[in-house]
XYZ file of C-alpha atoms in Angstrom:
463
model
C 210.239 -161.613 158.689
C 208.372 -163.385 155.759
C 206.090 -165.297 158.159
C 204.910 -162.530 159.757
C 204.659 -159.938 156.519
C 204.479 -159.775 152.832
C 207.619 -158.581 151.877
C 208.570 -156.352 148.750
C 212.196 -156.573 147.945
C 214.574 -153.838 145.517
C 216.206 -155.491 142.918
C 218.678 -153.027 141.651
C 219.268 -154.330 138.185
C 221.061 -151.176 136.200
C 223.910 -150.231 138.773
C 226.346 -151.453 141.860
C 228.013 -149.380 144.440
C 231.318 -147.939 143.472
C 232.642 -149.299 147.037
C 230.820 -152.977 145.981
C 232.831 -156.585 145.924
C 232.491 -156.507 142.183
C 233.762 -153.185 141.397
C 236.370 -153.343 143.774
C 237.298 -156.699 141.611
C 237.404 -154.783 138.283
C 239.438 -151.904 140.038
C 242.026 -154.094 141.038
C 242.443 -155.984 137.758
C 240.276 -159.438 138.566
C 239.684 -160.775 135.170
C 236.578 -162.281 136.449
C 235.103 -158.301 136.500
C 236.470 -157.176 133.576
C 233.452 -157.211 131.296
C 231.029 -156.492 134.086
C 231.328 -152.780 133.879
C 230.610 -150.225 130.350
C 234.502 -149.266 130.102
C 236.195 -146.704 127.990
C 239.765 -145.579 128.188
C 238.623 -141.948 127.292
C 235.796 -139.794 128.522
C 233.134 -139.852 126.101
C 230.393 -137.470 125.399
C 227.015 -138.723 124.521
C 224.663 -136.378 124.354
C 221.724 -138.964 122.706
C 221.944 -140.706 126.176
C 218.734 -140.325 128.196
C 219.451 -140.068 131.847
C 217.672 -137.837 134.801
C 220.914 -136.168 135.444
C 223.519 -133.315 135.246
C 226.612 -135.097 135.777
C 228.991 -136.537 133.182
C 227.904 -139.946 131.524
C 231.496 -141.525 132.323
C 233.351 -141.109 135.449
C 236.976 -141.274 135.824
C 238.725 -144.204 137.865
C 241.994 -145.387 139.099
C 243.239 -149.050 138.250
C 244.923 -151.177 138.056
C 245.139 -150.980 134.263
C 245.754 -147.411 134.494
C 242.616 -144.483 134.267
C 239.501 -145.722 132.771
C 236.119 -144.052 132.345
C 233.174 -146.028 133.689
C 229.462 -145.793 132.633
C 227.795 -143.999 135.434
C 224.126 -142.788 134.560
C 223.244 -141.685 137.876
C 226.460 -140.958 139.913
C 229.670 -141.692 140.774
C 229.289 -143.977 143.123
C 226.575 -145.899 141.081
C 228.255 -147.811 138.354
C 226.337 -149.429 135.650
C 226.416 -152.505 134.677
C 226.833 -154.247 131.080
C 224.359 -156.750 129.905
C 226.186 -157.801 127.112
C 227.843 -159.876 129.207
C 225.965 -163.161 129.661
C 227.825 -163.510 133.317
C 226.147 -160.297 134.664
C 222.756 -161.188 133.703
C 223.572 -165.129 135.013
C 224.375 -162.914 138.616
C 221.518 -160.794 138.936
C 218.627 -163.952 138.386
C 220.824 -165.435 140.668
C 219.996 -162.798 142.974
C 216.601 -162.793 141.947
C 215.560 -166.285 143.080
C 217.819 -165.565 146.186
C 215.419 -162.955 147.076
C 212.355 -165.289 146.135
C 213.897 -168.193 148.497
C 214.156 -165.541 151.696
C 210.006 -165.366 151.487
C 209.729 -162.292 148.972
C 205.977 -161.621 147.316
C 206.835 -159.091 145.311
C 210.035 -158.016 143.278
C 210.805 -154.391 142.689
C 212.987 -154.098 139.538
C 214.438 -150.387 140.227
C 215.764 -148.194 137.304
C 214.919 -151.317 134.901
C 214.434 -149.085 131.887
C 218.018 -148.094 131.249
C 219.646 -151.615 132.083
C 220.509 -152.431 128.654
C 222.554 -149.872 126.048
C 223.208 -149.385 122.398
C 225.303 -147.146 120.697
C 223.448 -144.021 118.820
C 220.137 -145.051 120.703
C 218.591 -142.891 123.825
C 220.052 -146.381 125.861
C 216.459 -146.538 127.845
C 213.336 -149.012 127.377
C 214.908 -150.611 124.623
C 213.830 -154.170 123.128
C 215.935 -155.960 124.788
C 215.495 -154.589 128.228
C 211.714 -155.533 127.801
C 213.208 -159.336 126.724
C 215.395 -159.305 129.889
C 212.318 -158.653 132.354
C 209.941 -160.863 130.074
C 212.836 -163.612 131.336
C 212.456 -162.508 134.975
C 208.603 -162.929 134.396
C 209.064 -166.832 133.081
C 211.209 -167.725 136.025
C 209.036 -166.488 138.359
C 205.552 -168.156 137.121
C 208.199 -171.360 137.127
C 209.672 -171.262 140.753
C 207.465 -168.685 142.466
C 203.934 -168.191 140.650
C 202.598 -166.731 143.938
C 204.834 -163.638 143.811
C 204.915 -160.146 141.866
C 207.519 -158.346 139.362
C 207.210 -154.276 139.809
C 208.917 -152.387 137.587
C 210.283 -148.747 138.393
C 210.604 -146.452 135.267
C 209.698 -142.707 135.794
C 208.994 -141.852 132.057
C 205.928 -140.568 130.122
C 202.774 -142.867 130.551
C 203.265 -144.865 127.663
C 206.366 -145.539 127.950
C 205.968 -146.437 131.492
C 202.531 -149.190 130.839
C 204.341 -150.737 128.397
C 206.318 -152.865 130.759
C 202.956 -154.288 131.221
C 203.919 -155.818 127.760
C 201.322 -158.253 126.421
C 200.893 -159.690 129.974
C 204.247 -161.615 129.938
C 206.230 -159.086 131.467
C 205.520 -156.613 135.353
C 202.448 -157.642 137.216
C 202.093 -154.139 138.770
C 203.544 -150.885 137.508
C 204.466 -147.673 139.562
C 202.332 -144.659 138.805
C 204.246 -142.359 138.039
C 201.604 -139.769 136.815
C 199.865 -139.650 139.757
C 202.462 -137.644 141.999
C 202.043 -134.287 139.972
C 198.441 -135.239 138.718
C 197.318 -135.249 142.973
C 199.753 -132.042 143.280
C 197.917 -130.358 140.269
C 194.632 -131.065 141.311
C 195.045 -129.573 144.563
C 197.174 -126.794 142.722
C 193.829 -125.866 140.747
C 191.140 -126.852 142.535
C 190.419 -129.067 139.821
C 190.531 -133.019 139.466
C 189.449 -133.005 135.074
C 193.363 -134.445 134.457
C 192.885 -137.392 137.039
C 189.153 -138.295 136.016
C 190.487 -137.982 131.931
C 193.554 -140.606 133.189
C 191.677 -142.680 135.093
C 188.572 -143.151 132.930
C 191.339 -143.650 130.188
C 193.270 -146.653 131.975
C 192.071 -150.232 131.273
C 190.441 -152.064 134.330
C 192.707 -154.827 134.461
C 195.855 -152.828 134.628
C 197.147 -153.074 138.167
C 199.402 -150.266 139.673
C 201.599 -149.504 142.892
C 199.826 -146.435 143.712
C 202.254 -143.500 145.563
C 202.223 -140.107 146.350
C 205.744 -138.858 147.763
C 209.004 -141.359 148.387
C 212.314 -140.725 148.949
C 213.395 -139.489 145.565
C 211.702 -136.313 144.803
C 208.104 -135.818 143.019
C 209.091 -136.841 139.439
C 207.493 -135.012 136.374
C 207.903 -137.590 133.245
C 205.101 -139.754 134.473
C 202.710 -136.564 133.554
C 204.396 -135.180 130.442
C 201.829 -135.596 127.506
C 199.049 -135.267 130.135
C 200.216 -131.907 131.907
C 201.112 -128.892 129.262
C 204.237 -127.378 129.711
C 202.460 -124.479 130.926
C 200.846 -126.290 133.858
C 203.990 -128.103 134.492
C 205.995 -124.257 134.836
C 203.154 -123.989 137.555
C 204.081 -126.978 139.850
C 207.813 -126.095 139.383
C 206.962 -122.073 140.299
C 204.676 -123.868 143.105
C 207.263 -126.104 144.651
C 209.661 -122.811 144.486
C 207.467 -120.754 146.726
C 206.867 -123.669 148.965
C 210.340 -124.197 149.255
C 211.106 -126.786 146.958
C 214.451 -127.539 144.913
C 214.392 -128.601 140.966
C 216.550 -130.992 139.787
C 217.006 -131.116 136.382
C 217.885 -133.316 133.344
C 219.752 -132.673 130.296
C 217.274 -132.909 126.734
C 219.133 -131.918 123.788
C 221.733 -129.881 125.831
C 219.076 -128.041 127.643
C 218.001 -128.844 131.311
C 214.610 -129.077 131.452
C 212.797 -129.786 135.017
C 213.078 -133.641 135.918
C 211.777 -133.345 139.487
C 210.276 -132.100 142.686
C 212.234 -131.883 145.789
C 210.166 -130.768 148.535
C 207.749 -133.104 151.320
C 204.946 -133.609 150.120
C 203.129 -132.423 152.980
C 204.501 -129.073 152.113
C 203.804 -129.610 148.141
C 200.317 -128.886 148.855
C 200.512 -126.409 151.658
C 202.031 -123.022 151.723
C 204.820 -123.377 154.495
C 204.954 -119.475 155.156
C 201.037 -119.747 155.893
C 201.469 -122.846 158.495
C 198.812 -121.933 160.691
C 196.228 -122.484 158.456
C 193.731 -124.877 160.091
C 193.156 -126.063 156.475
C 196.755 -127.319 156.317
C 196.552 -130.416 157.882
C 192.605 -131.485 155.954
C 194.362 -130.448 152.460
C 197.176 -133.077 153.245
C 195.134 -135.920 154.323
C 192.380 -135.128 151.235
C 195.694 -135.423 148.575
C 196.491 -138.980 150.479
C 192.894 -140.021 150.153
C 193.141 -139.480 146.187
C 195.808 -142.106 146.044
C 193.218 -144.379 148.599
C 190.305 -143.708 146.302
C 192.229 -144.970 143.241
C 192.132 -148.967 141.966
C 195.401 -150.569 142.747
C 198.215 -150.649 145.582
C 198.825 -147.706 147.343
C 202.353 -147.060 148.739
C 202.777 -144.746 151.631
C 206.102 -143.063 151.994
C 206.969 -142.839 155.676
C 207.299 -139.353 155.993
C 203.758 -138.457 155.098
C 202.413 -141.270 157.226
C 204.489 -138.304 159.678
C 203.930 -135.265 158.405
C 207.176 -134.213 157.600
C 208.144 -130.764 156.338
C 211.155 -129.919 154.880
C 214.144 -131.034 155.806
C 216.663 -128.027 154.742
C 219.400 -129.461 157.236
C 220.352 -132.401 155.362
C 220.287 -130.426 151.672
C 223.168 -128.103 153.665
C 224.775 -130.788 154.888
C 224.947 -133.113 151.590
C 224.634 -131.141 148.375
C 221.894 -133.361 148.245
C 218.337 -132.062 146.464
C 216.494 -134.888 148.145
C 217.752 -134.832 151.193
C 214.927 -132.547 151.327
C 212.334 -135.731 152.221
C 214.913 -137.870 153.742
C 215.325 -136.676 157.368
C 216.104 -139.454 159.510
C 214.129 -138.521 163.134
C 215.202 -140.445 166.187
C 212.647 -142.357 167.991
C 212.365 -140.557 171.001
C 211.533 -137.352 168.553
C 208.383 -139.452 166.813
C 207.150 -140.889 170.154
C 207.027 -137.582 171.654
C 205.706 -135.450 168.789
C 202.653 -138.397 168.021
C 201.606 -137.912 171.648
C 201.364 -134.410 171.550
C 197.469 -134.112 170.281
C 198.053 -130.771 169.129
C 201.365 -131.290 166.740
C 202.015 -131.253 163.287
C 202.975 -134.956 163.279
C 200.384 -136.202 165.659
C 197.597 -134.640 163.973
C 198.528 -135.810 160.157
C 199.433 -139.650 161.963
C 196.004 -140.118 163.641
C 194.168 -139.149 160.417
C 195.975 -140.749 158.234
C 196.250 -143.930 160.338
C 191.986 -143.251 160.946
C 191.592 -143.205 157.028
C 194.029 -146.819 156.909
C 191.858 -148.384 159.120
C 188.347 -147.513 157.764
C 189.733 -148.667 154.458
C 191.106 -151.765 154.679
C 188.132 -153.389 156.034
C 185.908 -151.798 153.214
C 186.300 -154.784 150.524
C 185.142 -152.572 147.391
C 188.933 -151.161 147.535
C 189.978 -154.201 146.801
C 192.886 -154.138 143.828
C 191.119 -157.055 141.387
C 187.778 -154.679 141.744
C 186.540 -151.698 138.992
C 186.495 -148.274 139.751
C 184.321 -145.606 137.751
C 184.389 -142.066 138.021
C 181.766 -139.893 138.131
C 181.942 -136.078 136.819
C 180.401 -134.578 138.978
C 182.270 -131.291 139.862
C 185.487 -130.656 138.481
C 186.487 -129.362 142.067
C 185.317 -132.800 143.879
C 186.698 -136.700 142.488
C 183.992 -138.731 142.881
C 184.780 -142.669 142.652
C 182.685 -145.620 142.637
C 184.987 -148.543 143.542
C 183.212 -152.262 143.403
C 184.437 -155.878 144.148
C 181.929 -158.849 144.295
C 178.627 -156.764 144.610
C 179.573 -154.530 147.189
C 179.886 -150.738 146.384
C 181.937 -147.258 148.260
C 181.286 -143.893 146.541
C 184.665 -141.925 147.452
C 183.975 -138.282 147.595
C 187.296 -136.004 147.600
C 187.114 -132.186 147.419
C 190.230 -130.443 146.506
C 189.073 -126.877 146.987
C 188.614 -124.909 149.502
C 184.809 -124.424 148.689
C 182.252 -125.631 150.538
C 180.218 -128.084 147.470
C 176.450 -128.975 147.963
C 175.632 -133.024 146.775
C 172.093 -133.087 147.756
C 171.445 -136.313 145.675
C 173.789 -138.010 148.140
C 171.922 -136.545 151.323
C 171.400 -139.455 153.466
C 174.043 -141.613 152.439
C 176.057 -143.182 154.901
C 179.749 -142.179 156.156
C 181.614 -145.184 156.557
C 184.795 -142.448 157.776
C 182.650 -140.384 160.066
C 180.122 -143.137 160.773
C 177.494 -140.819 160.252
C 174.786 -139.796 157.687
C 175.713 -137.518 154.637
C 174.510 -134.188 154.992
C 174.675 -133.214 151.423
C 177.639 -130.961 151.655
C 181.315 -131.455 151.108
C 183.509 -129.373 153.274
C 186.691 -127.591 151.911
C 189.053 -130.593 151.251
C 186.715 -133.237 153.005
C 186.887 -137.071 152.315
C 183.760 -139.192 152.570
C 183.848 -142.574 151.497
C 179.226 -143.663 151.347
C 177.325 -146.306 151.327
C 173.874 -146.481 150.480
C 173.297 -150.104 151.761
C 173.491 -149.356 155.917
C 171.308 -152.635 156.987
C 174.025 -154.930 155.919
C 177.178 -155.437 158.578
C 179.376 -156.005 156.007
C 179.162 -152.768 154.545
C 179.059 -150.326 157.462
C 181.792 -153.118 159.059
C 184.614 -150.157 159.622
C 181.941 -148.052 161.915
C 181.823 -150.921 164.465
C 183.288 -150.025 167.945
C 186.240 -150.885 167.732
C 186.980 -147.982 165.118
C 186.962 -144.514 166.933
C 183.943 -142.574 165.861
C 185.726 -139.705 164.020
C 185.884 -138.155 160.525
C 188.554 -136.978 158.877
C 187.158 -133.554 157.750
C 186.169 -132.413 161.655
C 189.569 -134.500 163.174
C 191.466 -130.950 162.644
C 189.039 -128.835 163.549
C 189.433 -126.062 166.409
C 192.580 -126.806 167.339
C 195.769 -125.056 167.383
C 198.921 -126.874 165.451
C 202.103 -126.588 167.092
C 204.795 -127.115 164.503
């Protein structure tokens, strides 16, 4: 698979499965698994502990050395594992350059800010967690200078950059703002938190961009940017959309942690689902995460269009279940060739956006980006790489917005000229510089002459 595609590979570093080889070991007495686990022989309360979650800290198990209590930040069957012990950290770089033999570019360390724990600390992003992935960082310059570490840790902004370190530790860094900064924006009408954040972030930062994924739409990432009163909104929001809340436990109180609802109907009103802005709101959030300097991720189900997926909640207990529906083939092939579904209509704009971007150089990750306030209701990006320029126009209201300076500017989505209005949630991305082929390159024939803002336009959805 590596010859044909850059791979990104999950490194779980913090937890195993309950049902995995090494846990088994430990629960039937193998000494070599003894000190690979965070064991107690009482259940212990600590409330100091940091962790996105309701359930208890330790979790009771069966033996062979009688009932112990395991650490368990996340669940049950996710048992954490202890970095004191030289032998577990030996395992997982073993692992590590396993993964970097089998052809992987890039190296997602998942949950990395909680791997390592002290007593009477909040056991996450502590020193010697950053000292564990500065490690990772040296091997890989050593065997594999080519490749890329990620790091996943949904907390505040700060905390979250500073596994940047001092440019010995994560390439590229998840963004976990931007979920309920897009969802904000749209909630509003008004993009002033993104262009503050963006205008705020150094150039040579580089971030895995993402919108939606199959955890829910986390809310640390924009504490300290969002006030508690506009993060009450999104959670009231979500509610009436038909979201769930999950929640964590701060100082004994639960306190909103996350989001789970599609994102598709995060920014549209499921009991209004004829509205023939639905489907241009979407695809205008999506084209935020587009505009914006770095990596963007897409999560399959918005590539789809999926809605929510109440079945699997019912049938799991499971909050995000919500985004997780698995959809037989047969289901996507015949729902994309319906023209006038849900899924068909999100998939051919989307996939229409894709296209005209990746052969527009500017977005290119090692270029600058510079926003322009223009309109709080529009965000208005100039992204440059090596002398070659894309203005990204993106308007998140439903308001029709008059740019006359840009009037005759050309469309490199609709392959037309600018007619110095923006459309209620339409995405432009202009050139000024139509003589040169490399610029207007994504309106030559073999892209379909379409835009994004008139794709949706005059036709009925069937849901």
């Amino acid at each position: 698979m590596a010859q044909d595609y850059r791979l990104m590979i999950d490194l779980v570093m913090n937890h195993v499965s309950s049902k995995s080889p090494w846990f088994k070991g430990f629960l039937e007495g193998d000494k070599r698994y003894r000190d690979y686990f965070i064991v107690s022989d009482n259940k212990i309360e600590m409330p100091e502990v940091f962790r996105p979650r309701e359930t208890p800290l330790f979790t009771g198990f069966n033996t062979a050395m009688g009932k112990k209590y395991v650490w368990t930040t996340f669940s049950a069957d996710q048992v954490d594992l202890n970095y004191k012990n030289p032998e577990v950290l030996l395992e997982i770089v073993d692992v590590f350059l396993f993964y970097l033999s089998q052809g992987a570019e890039i190296i997602r360390l998942d949950a990395v800010g909680y791997i390592w724990k002290e007593a009477h600390t909040r056991c996450v992003n502590l020193s010697k967690t950053h000292q564990i992935v500065k490690l990772l960082r040296r091997i890989l310059e050593y065997v594999a200078p080519y490749a890329l570490i990620l790091t996943e840790a949904n907390f505040p902004y700060k905390d979250n950059i500073s596994y940047f370190g001092e440019g010995h530790e994560a390439n590229m860094v998840y963004q976990f703002s931007l979920p309920p900064l897009v969802l904000d924006a749209f909630a509003r009408h008004d993009t002033g938190h993104i262009q503050e954040e963006t205008n705020k972030t150094r150039q040579d930062l580089l971030f895995f961009d993402f919108l939606a994924s199959h955890d829910g739409i986390g809310l640390s990432g924009a504490r300290g940017i969002l006030d508690d009163k506009e993060l009450l909104t999104l959670v009231e929001m979500a509610k009436a959309h038909g979201g769930l809340i999950s929640y964590e436990l701060k100082d004994g109180t639960e306190v909103p942690y996350e989001l789970n609802i599609s994102y598709f109907d995060a920014v549209n009103d499921p009991g209004q689902a004829s509205d023939p802005l639905a489907v241009k709101r979407f695809i205008a959030s999506q084209a935020v995460m587009l505009a914006l300097k770095g990596v963007p991720g897409i999560y399959i189900h918005s590539l789809l269009g999926s809605r929510n997926y109440y079945r699997g909640v019912r049938e799991t207990g499971i909050k995000r279940m919500i985004n997780r529906e698995k959809i037989p083939v047969d289901v996507i092939d015949r729902t994309l060739s319906d023209v006038r579904s849900l899924r068909h209509q999100v998939f051919s704009g989307y996939l229409h956006l894709l296209n005209v971007r990746k052969k527009i150089s500017s977005f290119h990750p090692a270029g600058t980006r510079e926003v322009l306030n223009i309109d709080k209701r529009l965000l208005t990006i100039v992204r440059q790489y090596r002398g070659k320029a894309v203005r990204v126009v993106i308007n998140v209201s439903k308001d029709i917005i008059f740019l006359p300076e840009y009037q005759g500017n050309f469309d490199l989505i609709s392959c037309k000229a600018f007619e110095g209005k923006v459309p209620p949630y339409g995405v432009f991305f202009l050139t000024t510089n139509i003589k040169d082929p490399s610029e207007t390159g994504p309106c030559n024939k073999d892209i379909p002459n379409r835009s994004v803002s008139g794709l949706f336009e005059e036709k009925e959805i069937a849901l």
